[in-house]
Amino acid sequence: MRSSLNLILVLGLACSLVAAQNSVTAKSAEKPAPGATVNLPSEATVDAFMQQTFGYETQISWKIASIKPAPVPGLAQVDVVLASPQGQQLSRFYVTPDGDHAVVGDIIPFGAKPFDAAKKTLEKGITGPSRGPKNAPVTIVEFGDLQCPACKAAQPAIEGLIASEPDVRFVFQNFPLEMHNWAAKGAAYADCVGQASNDAFWKFVAKTYETQADITAENADEKLTALADGAGVKGADIATCASTPVTKAHVDASLALGKSVNVTGTPTLFINGRSIGNVSQVPAASLKGLVDFAAKQGK
């Protein structure tokens, strides 16, 4: 089943953003870059395309999440949520101006310093709890979702990387996915724990991942409050903080920051602006090599 999904729509991240924050109509109304002309395909055309592509797979269904101008002038970007017994995934493809071809793959930055734009955006916007020296030559930013199984799976690799690179700054940014029914609440609790105690934050995150399978939308408040207590802060106070508009604004700002650097799923790491997905599948030596290379580039 998964091989057929990947045949035409290549997925780069394990947990994907599966629902647009706005309606398709609102997304379609977004204006392209100055001077660019974009012919957006209709919902009917996209639906017909999906039917021809996946209609033979009776267990697969789909929902159009957005149709909008792509970051590259002239192309239309189409985001479609694919659902199967294995779960949901966001699949993205691009439609050429003539409307006759779809392009599958990632649009990545290009140039002599392709990662500088994201690096500068993150330097200005990161607000999450951090470890390591603030003036470190390399900053690693993780956009994570406490309910995401792939984030949990990636933690040993991330912790191993941090342990091997003590001179690196590591920052965690909340990026709860709409597909997860208690992720937003988890992010709110994490935000409040981080404000109360930086040390408690890392304990809270580790324990939340450890007990992830036991947390549901129905018991999330109870479980997360207890986890906050166990991390060394007052759970009742954290629960109160998590329900406030100020905390929601913090989480929304973190989501907006991630989207501004094209985060579409979790976990996503940025090593001095270079985006890394599928973290748990990247060899430890390669992750360390990326950090060491970034440190040399900064000198």
mmCIF file of C-alpha atoms in Angstrom:
data_model
loop_
_atom_site.group_PDB
_atom_site.id
_atom_site.type_symbol
_atom_site.label_atom_id
_atom_site.label_comp_id
_atom_site.label_asym_id
_atom_site.label_seq_id
_atom_site.Cartn_x
_atom_site.Cartn_y
_atom_site.Cartn_z
ATOM 1 C CA MET A 1 0.000 0.000 0.000
ATOM 2 C CA ARG A 2 2.690 2.463 0.984
ATOM 3 C CA SER A 3 4.725 1.726 -2.135
ATOM 4 C CA SER A 4 1.757 2.636 -4.312
ATOM 5 C CA LEU A 5 1.302 5.906 -2.438
ATOM 6 C CA ASN A 6 4.929 6.787 -2.916
ATOM 7 C CA LEU A 7 4.941 5.819 -6.578
ATOM 8 C CA ILE A 8 3.639 9.196 -7.665
ATOM 9 C CA LEU A 9 3.652 11.328 -4.533
ATOM 10 C CA VAL A 10 7.020 11.175 -2.810
ATOM 11 C CA LEU A 11 6.748 11.912 0.896
ATOM 12 C CA GLY A 12 9.761 13.333 2.700
ATOM 13 C CA LEU A 13 8.461 13.499 6.288
ATOM 14 C CA ALA A 14 7.048 10.861 8.579
ATOM 15 C CA CYS A 15 4.336 12.907 10.269
ATOM 16 C CA SER A 16 2.699 15.275 7.805
ATOM 17 C CA LEU A 17 0.556 18.355 8.159
ATOM 18 C CA VAL A 18 -2.736 16.902 6.966
ATOM 19 C CA ALA A 19 -5.160 19.797 7.111
ATOM 20 C CA ALA A 20 -4.894 23.318 5.814
ATOM 21 C CA GLN A 21 -5.437 26.024 8.386
ATOM 22 C CA ASN A 22 -7.699 27.877 5.975
ATOM 23 C CA SER A 23 -10.218 26.776 3.377
ATOM 24 C CA VAL A 24 -9.253 25.839 -0.162
ATOM 25 C CA THR A 25 -11.016 28.949 -1.390
ATOM 26 C CA ALA A 26 -8.911 31.176 0.828
ATOM 27 C CA LYS A 27 -5.748 29.371 -0.146
ATOM 28 C CA SER A 28 -6.556 29.589 -3.830
ATOM 29 C CA ALA A 29 -7.013 33.321 -3.517
ATOM 30 C CA GLU A 30 -3.424 33.873 -2.394
ATOM 31 C CA LYS A 31 -1.541 36.125 -4.765
ATOM 32 C CA PRO A 32 1.600 34.901 -6.531
ATOM 33 C CA ALA A 33 4.902 36.709 -6.421
ATOM 34 C CA PRO A 34 4.996 40.063 -8.224
ATOM 35 C CA GLY A 35 5.116 39.617 -11.970
ATOM 36 C CA ALA A 36 4.167 35.945 -11.832
ATOM 37 C CA THR A 37 1.130 34.446 -13.512
ATOM 38 C CA VAL A 38 -0.322 31.250 -12.092
ATOM 39 C CA ASN A 39 -3.057 29.141 -13.622
ATOM 40 C CA LEU A 40 -4.582 27.312 -10.682
ATOM 41 C CA PRO A 41 -6.280 24.002 -11.471
ATOM 42 C CA SER A 42 -9.857 23.676 -10.280
ATOM 43 C CA GLU A 43 -10.886 21.376 -7.437
ATOM 44 C CA ALA A 44 -12.807 19.305 -9.980
ATOM 45 C CA THR A 45 -9.677 18.804 -12.081
ATOM 46 C CA VAL A 46 -7.562 17.832 -9.072
ATOM 47 C CA ASP A 47 -10.247 15.435 -7.882
ATOM 48 C CA ALA A 48 -10.459 13.845 -11.332
ATOM 49 C CA PHE A 49 -6.668 13.499 -11.405
ATOM 50 C CA MET A 50 -6.690 11.790 -8.019
ATOM 51 C CA GLN A 51 -9.482 9.484 -9.141
ATOM 52 C CA GLN A 52 -7.515 8.419 -12.201
ATOM 53 C CA THR A 53 -4.357 7.972 -10.141
ATOM 54 C CA PHE A 54 -5.681 6.205 -7.045
ATOM 55 C CA GLY A 55 -9.163 5.043 -8.017
ATOM 56 C CA TYR A 56 -7.991 1.441 -8.300
ATOM 57 C CA GLU A 57 -7.011 1.447 -4.586
ATOM 58 C CA THR A 58 -10.374 1.028 -2.871
ATOM 59 C CA GLN A 59 -8.890 1.621 0.593
ATOM 60 C CA ILE A 60 -7.452 5.013 -0.309
ATOM 61 C CA SER A 61 -9.445 8.226 -0.019
ATOM 62 C CA TRP A 62 -8.358 11.825 -0.374
ATOM 63 C CA LYS A 63 -9.252 15.372 0.491
ATOM 64 C CA ILE A 64 -7.950 18.479 -1.213
ATOM 65 C CA ALA A 65 -6.248 20.628 1.439
ATOM 66 C CA SER A 66 -5.125 23.555 -0.705
ATOM 67 C CA ILE A 67 -4.581 24.803 -4.234
ATOM 68 C CA LYS A 68 -2.333 27.860 -4.351
ATOM 69 C CA PRO A 69 0.585 29.500 -6.139
ATOM 70 C CA ALA A 70 3.841 27.671 -5.482
ATOM 71 C CA PRO A 71 6.946 29.389 -4.117
ATOM 72 C CA VAL A 72 8.332 29.127 -7.664
ATOM 73 C CA PRO A 73 6.677 31.594 -10.066
ATOM 74 C CA GLY A 74 4.366 29.999 -12.587
ATOM 75 C CA LEU A 75 3.732 26.719 -10.784
ATOM 76 C CA ALA A 76 0.594 25.820 -8.859
ATOM 77 C CA GLN A 77 0.998 23.922 -5.585
ATOM 78 C CA VAL A 78 -1.568 21.275 -4.708
ATOM 79 C CA ASP A 79 -1.743 19.691 -1.248
ATOM 80 C CA VAL A 80 -3.902 16.586 -0.904
ATOM 81 C CA VAL A 81 -4.554 14.509 2.209
ATOM 82 C CA LEU A 82 -4.340 10.797 1.457
ATOM 83 C CA ALA A 83 -6.004 8.439 3.912
ATOM 84 C CA SER A 84 -5.544 4.674 4.098
ATOM 85 C CA PRO A 85 -5.763 2.021 6.836
ATOM 86 C CA GLN A 86 -2.136 2.889 7.649
ATOM 87 C CA GLY A 87 -3.009 6.509 8.458
ATOM 88 C CA GLN A 88 -3.031 9.908 6.802
ATOM 89 C CA GLN A 89 -0.363 11.716 4.837
ATOM 90 C CA LEU A 90 -0.080 15.073 3.163
ATOM 91 C CA SER A 91 1.021 14.689 -0.447
ATOM 92 C CA ARG A 92 2.190 17.657 -2.459
ATOM 93 C CA PHE A 93 2.711 18.125 -6.155
ATOM 94 C CA TYR A 94 3.099 21.035 -8.543
ATOM 95 C CA VAL A 95 1.171 21.712 -11.747
ATOM 96 C CA THR A 96 2.855 23.306 -14.733
ATOM 97 C CA PRO A 97 1.423 26.490 -16.328
ATOM 98 C CA ASP A 98 -0.041 24.563 -19.271
ATOM 99 C CA GLY A 99 -2.030 22.380 -16.864
ATOM 100 C CA ASP A 100 -0.801 19.235 -18.585
ATOM 101 C CA HIS A 101 1.914 18.052 -16.219
ATOM 102 C CA ALA A 102 2.404 17.447 -12.510
ATOM 103 C CA VAL A 103 5.838 17.662 -10.913
ATOM 104 C CA VAL A 104 6.611 15.559 -7.840
ATOM 105 C CA GLY A 105 9.411 16.436 -5.427
ATOM 106 C CA ASP A 106 10.665 19.131 -3.108
ATOM 107 C CA ILE A 107 11.343 22.710 -4.085
ATOM 108 C CA ILE A 108 14.603 23.510 -2.328
ATOM 109 C CA PRO A 109 16.584 26.725 -1.964
ATOM 110 C CA PHE A 110 19.371 27.325 -4.477
ATOM 111 C CA GLY A 111 22.386 29.616 -4.697
ATOM 112 C CA ALA A 112 25.838 30.113 -3.248
ATOM 113 C CA LYS A 113 24.376 30.208 0.273
ATOM 114 C CA PRO A 114 21.068 28.345 -0.063
ATOM 115 C CA PHE A 115 20.350 28.017 3.672
ATOM 116 C CA ASP A 116 21.034 31.590 4.774
ATOM 117 C CA ALA A 117 17.469 32.850 4.325
ATOM 118 C CA ALA A 118 16.008 30.171 6.608
ATOM 119 C CA LYS A 119 18.864 30.622 9.072
ATOM 120 C CA LYS A 120 18.196 34.351 9.380
ATOM 121 C CA THR A 121 14.434 33.819 9.699
ATOM 122 C CA LEU A 122 14.959 31.320 12.500
ATOM 123 C CA GLU A 123 17.533 33.467 14.292
ATOM 124 C CA LYS A 124 14.960 36.250 14.485
ATOM 125 C CA GLY A 125 11.971 34.062 15.333
ATOM 126 C CA ILE A 126 12.978 31.217 17.643
ATOM 127 C CA THR A 127 11.517 31.545 21.125
ATOM 128 C CA GLY A 128 11.457 27.962 22.404
ATOM 129 C CA PRO A 129 13.458 26.424 25.252
ATOM 130 C CA SER A 130 17.106 25.905 24.402
ATOM 131 C CA ARG A 131 20.198 24.004 25.455
ATOM 132 C CA GLY A 132 23.808 24.897 24.785
ATOM 133 C CA PRO A 133 25.623 28.228 24.471
ATOM 134 C CA LYS A 134 23.639 31.082 22.935
ATOM 135 C CA ASN A 135 26.670 32.214 20.924
ATOM 136 C CA ALA A 136 27.262 28.729 19.487
ATOM 137 C CA PRO A 137 28.532 28.556 15.879
ATOM 138 C CA VAL A 138 25.718 26.114 15.067
ATOM 139 C CA THR A 139 22.082 26.322 16.078
ATOM 140 C CA ILE A 140 19.825 23.299 15.631
ATOM 141 C CA VAL A 141 16.109 24.001 15.673
ATOM 142 C CA GLU A 142 13.603 21.164 15.985
ATOM 143 C CA PHE A 143 9.970 21.651 15.047
ATOM 144 C CA GLY A 144 8.201 18.890 16.917
ATOM 145 C CA ASP A 145 4.800 17.495 17.836
ATOM 146 C CA LEU A 146 4.508 15.643 21.144
ATOM 147 C CA GLN A 147 1.850 13.289 19.729
ATOM 148 C CA CYS A 148 3.831 12.439 16.595
ATOM 149 C CA PRO A 149 5.232 8.864 16.665
ATOM 150 C CA ALA A 150 8.027 9.875 14.286
ATOM 151 C CA CYS A 151 9.113 12.588 16.718
ATOM 152 C CA LYS A 152 9.296 10.014 19.476
ATOM 153 C CA ALA A 153 11.284 7.680 17.220
ATOM 154 C CA ALA A 154 13.716 10.472 16.342
ATOM 155 C CA GLN A 155 14.512 11.463 19.925
ATOM 156 C CA PRO A 156 17.364 8.958 20.477
ATOM 157 C CA ALA A 157 19.089 10.268 17.350
ATOM 158 C CA ILE A 158 18.558 13.896 18.371
ATOM 159 C CA GLU A 159 19.725 13.307 21.946
ATOM 160 C CA GLY A 160 22.762 11.436 20.646
ATOM 161 C CA LEU A 161 23.611 14.333 18.353
ATOM 162 C CA ILE A 162 23.300 16.868 21.172
ATOM 163 C CA ALA A 163 25.480 14.723 23.434
ATOM 164 C CA SER A 164 28.190 14.504 20.762
ATOM 165 C CA GLU A 165 28.108 18.249 20.067
ATOM 166 C CA PRO A 166 28.243 20.115 23.410
ATOM 167 C CA ASP A 167 29.100 23.425 21.702
ATOM 168 C CA VAL A 168 25.888 23.437 19.672
ATOM 169 C CA ARG A 169 22.751 25.352 20.623
ATOM 170 C CA PHE A 170 19.546 23.310 20.385
ATOM 171 C CA VAL A 171 16.100 24.925 20.333
ATOM 172 C CA PHE A 172 12.708 23.205 20.412
ATOM 173 C CA GLN A 173 9.755 24.834 18.663
ATOM 174 C CA ASN A 174 6.213 23.523 19.016
ATOM 175 C CA PHE A 175 4.593 22.464 15.752
ATOM 176 C CA PRO A 176 1.429 20.516 16.667
ATOM 177 C CA LEU A 177 -0.184 18.908 13.640
ATOM 178 C CA GLU A 178 -3.902 19.243 13.108
ATOM 179 C CA MET A 179 -4.151 15.511 12.415
ATOM 180 C CA HIS A 180 -3.302 14.778 16.070
ATOM 181 C CA ASN A 181 -6.157 15.209 18.513
ATOM 182 C CA TRP A 182 -4.172 16.198 21.627
ATOM 183 C CA ALA A 183 -1.033 17.672 20.036
ATOM 184 C CA ALA A 184 -2.167 21.286 20.409
ATOM 185 C CA LYS A 185 -2.887 20.714 24.094
ATOM 186 C CA GLY A 186 0.485 19.029 24.498
ATOM 187 C CA ALA A 187 2.155 22.024 22.879
ATOM 188 C CA ALA A 188 0.337 24.396 25.234
ATOM 189 C CA TYR A 189 1.449 22.434 28.288
ATOM 190 C CA ALA A 190 5.007 22.260 26.943
ATOM 191 C CA ASP A 191 5.033 26.011 26.345
ATOM 192 C CA CYS A 192 3.948 26.672 29.920
ATOM 193 C CA VAL A 193 6.425 24.190 31.393
ATOM 194 C CA GLY A 194 9.193 25.845 29.377
ATOM 195 C CA GLN A 195 8.240 29.251 30.717
ATOM 196 C CA ALA A 196 8.287 27.932 34.278
ATOM 197 C CA SER A 197 11.565 26.022 34.066
ATOM 198 C CA ASN A 198 13.941 25.297 31.205
ATOM 199 C CA ASP A 199 15.260 22.185 32.962
ATOM 200 C CA ALA A 200 11.739 20.901 33.626
ATOM 201 C CA PHE A 201 10.847 21.354 29.951
ATOM 202 C CA TRP A 202 13.295 18.720 28.708
ATOM 203 C CA LYS A 203 12.155 16.260 31.372
ATOM 204 C CA PHE A 204 8.531 16.926 30.440
ATOM 205 C CA VAL A 205 9.134 16.369 26.728
ATOM 206 C CA ALA A 206 11.100 13.153 27.314
ATOM 207 C CA LYS A 207 8.425 11.733 29.611
ATOM 208 C CA THR A 208 5.619 12.752 27.262
ATOM 209 C CA TYR A 209 7.254 10.870 24.414
ATOM 210 C CA GLU A 210 7.874 7.902 26.720
ATOM 211 C CA THR A 211 4.185 7.701 27.669
ATOM 212 C CA GLN A 212 2.826 8.944 24.354
ATOM 213 C CA ALA A 213 0.771 5.810 23.680
ATOM 214 C CA ASP A 214 -1.077 6.183 26.988
ATOM 215 C CA ILE A 215 -2.273 9.730 26.317
ATOM 216 C CA THR A 216 -5.608 10.317 24.593
ATOM 217 C CA ALA A 217 -7.701 13.351 23.815
ATOM 218 C CA GLU A 218 -9.954 12.370 26.719
ATOM 219 C CA ASN A 219 -7.241 11.997 29.382
ATOM 220 C CA ALA A 220 -4.697 14.498 28.040
ATOM 221 C CA ASP A 221 -5.265 17.124 30.734
ATOM 222 C CA GLU A 222 -4.898 14.564 33.516
ATOM 223 C CA LYS A 223 -1.828 12.907 32.011
ATOM 224 C CA LEU A 224 -0.060 16.129 31.018
ATOM 225 C CA THR A 225 -0.711 17.713 34.410
ATOM 226 C CA ALA A 226 0.827 14.667 36.093
ATOM 227 C CA LEU A 227 3.800 14.758 33.734
ATOM 228 C CA ALA A 228 4.347 18.429 34.545
ATOM 229 C CA ASP A 229 4.319 17.573 38.257
ATOM 230 C CA GLY A 230 6.826 14.808 37.614
ATOM 231 C CA ALA A 231 9.084 17.201 35.712
ATOM 232 C CA GLY A 232 9.387 19.417 38.762
ATOM 233 C CA VAL A 233 6.828 22.173 38.227
ATOM 234 C CA LYS A 234 3.333 22.571 39.666
ATOM 235 C CA GLY A 235 0.993 20.726 37.336
ATOM 236 C CA ALA A 236 -2.127 22.597 38.374
ATOM 237 C CA ASP A 237 -0.506 25.915 37.524
ATOM 238 C CA ILE A 238 0.682 24.563 34.184
ATOM 239 C CA ALA A 239 -2.836 23.331 33.365
ATOM 240 C CA THR A 240 -4.244 26.785 34.061
ATOM 241 C CA CYS A 241 -1.536 28.434 31.968
ATOM 242 C CA ALA A 242 -2.128 26.010 29.080
ATOM 243 C CA SER A 243 -5.738 27.126 28.693
ATOM 244 C CA THR A 244 -4.982 30.834 28.299
ATOM 245 C CA PRO A 245 -5.144 32.864 25.063
ATOM 246 C CA VAL A 246 -1.561 34.016 25.659
ATOM 247 C CA THR A 247 -0.300 30.439 25.513
ATOM 248 C CA LYS A 248 -2.319 29.723 22.380
ATOM 249 C CA ALA A 249 -0.741 32.804 20.818
ATOM 250 C CA HIS A 250 2.733 31.451 21.685
ATOM 251 C CA VAL A 251 1.971 28.104 20.036
ATOM 252 C CA ASP A 252 0.400 29.795 17.002
ATOM 253 C CA ALA A 253 3.504 31.966 16.607
ATOM 254 C CA SER A 254 5.708 28.863 16.671
ATOM 255 C CA LEU A 255 3.524 27.245 14.024
ATOM 256 C CA ALA A 256 3.736 30.383 11.898
ATOM 257 C CA LEU A 257 7.515 30.418 12.219
ATOM 258 C CA GLY A 258 7.707 26.832 11.031
ATOM 259 C CA LYS A 259 5.466 27.510 8.074
ATOM 260 C CA SER A 260 7.553 30.536 7.148
ATOM 261 C CA VAL A 261 10.527 28.202 6.604
ATOM 262 C CA ASN A 262 8.368 25.605 4.815
ATOM 263 C CA VAL A 263 7.922 23.081 7.607
ATOM 264 C CA THR A 264 5.180 20.684 6.531
ATOM 265 C CA GLY A 265 5.690 17.825 8.958
ATOM 266 C CA THR A 266 7.433 16.671 12.098
ATOM 267 C CA PRO A 267 10.085 16.207 13.169
ATOM 268 C CA THR A 268 11.951 18.738 11.054
ATOM 269 C CA LEU A 269 15.421 19.832 12.084
ATOM 270 C CA PHE A 270 17.229 22.914 10.868
ATOM 271 C CA ILE A 271 21.014 22.903 11.176
ATOM 272 C CA ASN A 272 22.028 26.535 10.642
ATOM 273 C CA GLY A 273 19.060 26.819 8.300
ATOM 274 C CA ARG A 274 19.509 23.504 6.465
ATOM 275 C CA SER A 275 16.301 21.476 6.702
ATOM 276 C CA ILE A 276 16.551 17.800 7.657
ATOM 277 C CA GLY A 277 13.575 15.431 7.569
ATOM 278 C CA ASN A 278 13.227 11.726 8.412
ATOM 279 C CA VAL A 279 15.664 12.299 11.258
ATOM 280 C CA SER A 280 15.480 8.796 12.692
ATOM 281 C CA GLN A 281 16.558 7.381 9.310
ATOM 282 C CA VAL A 282 19.621 9.599 8.954
ATOM 283 C CA PRO A 283 22.811 7.861 10.171
ATOM 284 C CA ALA A 284 24.314 9.405 13.297
ATOM 285 C CA ALA A 285 27.597 9.975 11.480
ATOM 286 C CA SER A 286 25.790 11.934 8.768
ATOM 287 C CA LEU A 287 23.989 14.145 11.306
ATOM 288 C CA LYS A 288 27.284 14.828 13.079
ATOM 289 C CA GLY A 289 28.924 15.524 9.731
ATOM 290 C CA LEU A 290 26.242 18.095 8.893
ATOM 291 C CA VAL A 291 26.804 19.866 12.219
ATOM 292 C CA ASP A 292 30.582 19.841 11.879
ATOM 293 C CA PHE A 293 30.342 21.118 8.306
ATOM 294 C CA ALA A 294 27.997 23.932 9.380
ATOM 295 C CA ALA A 295 30.430 24.913 12.131
ATOM 296 C CA LYS A 296 33.289 25.181 9.623
ATOM 297 C CA GLN A 297 31.157 27.226 7.246
ATOM 298 C CA GLY A 298 30.446 29.708 10.031
ATOM 299 C CA LYS A 299 34.121 30.426 10.676
#
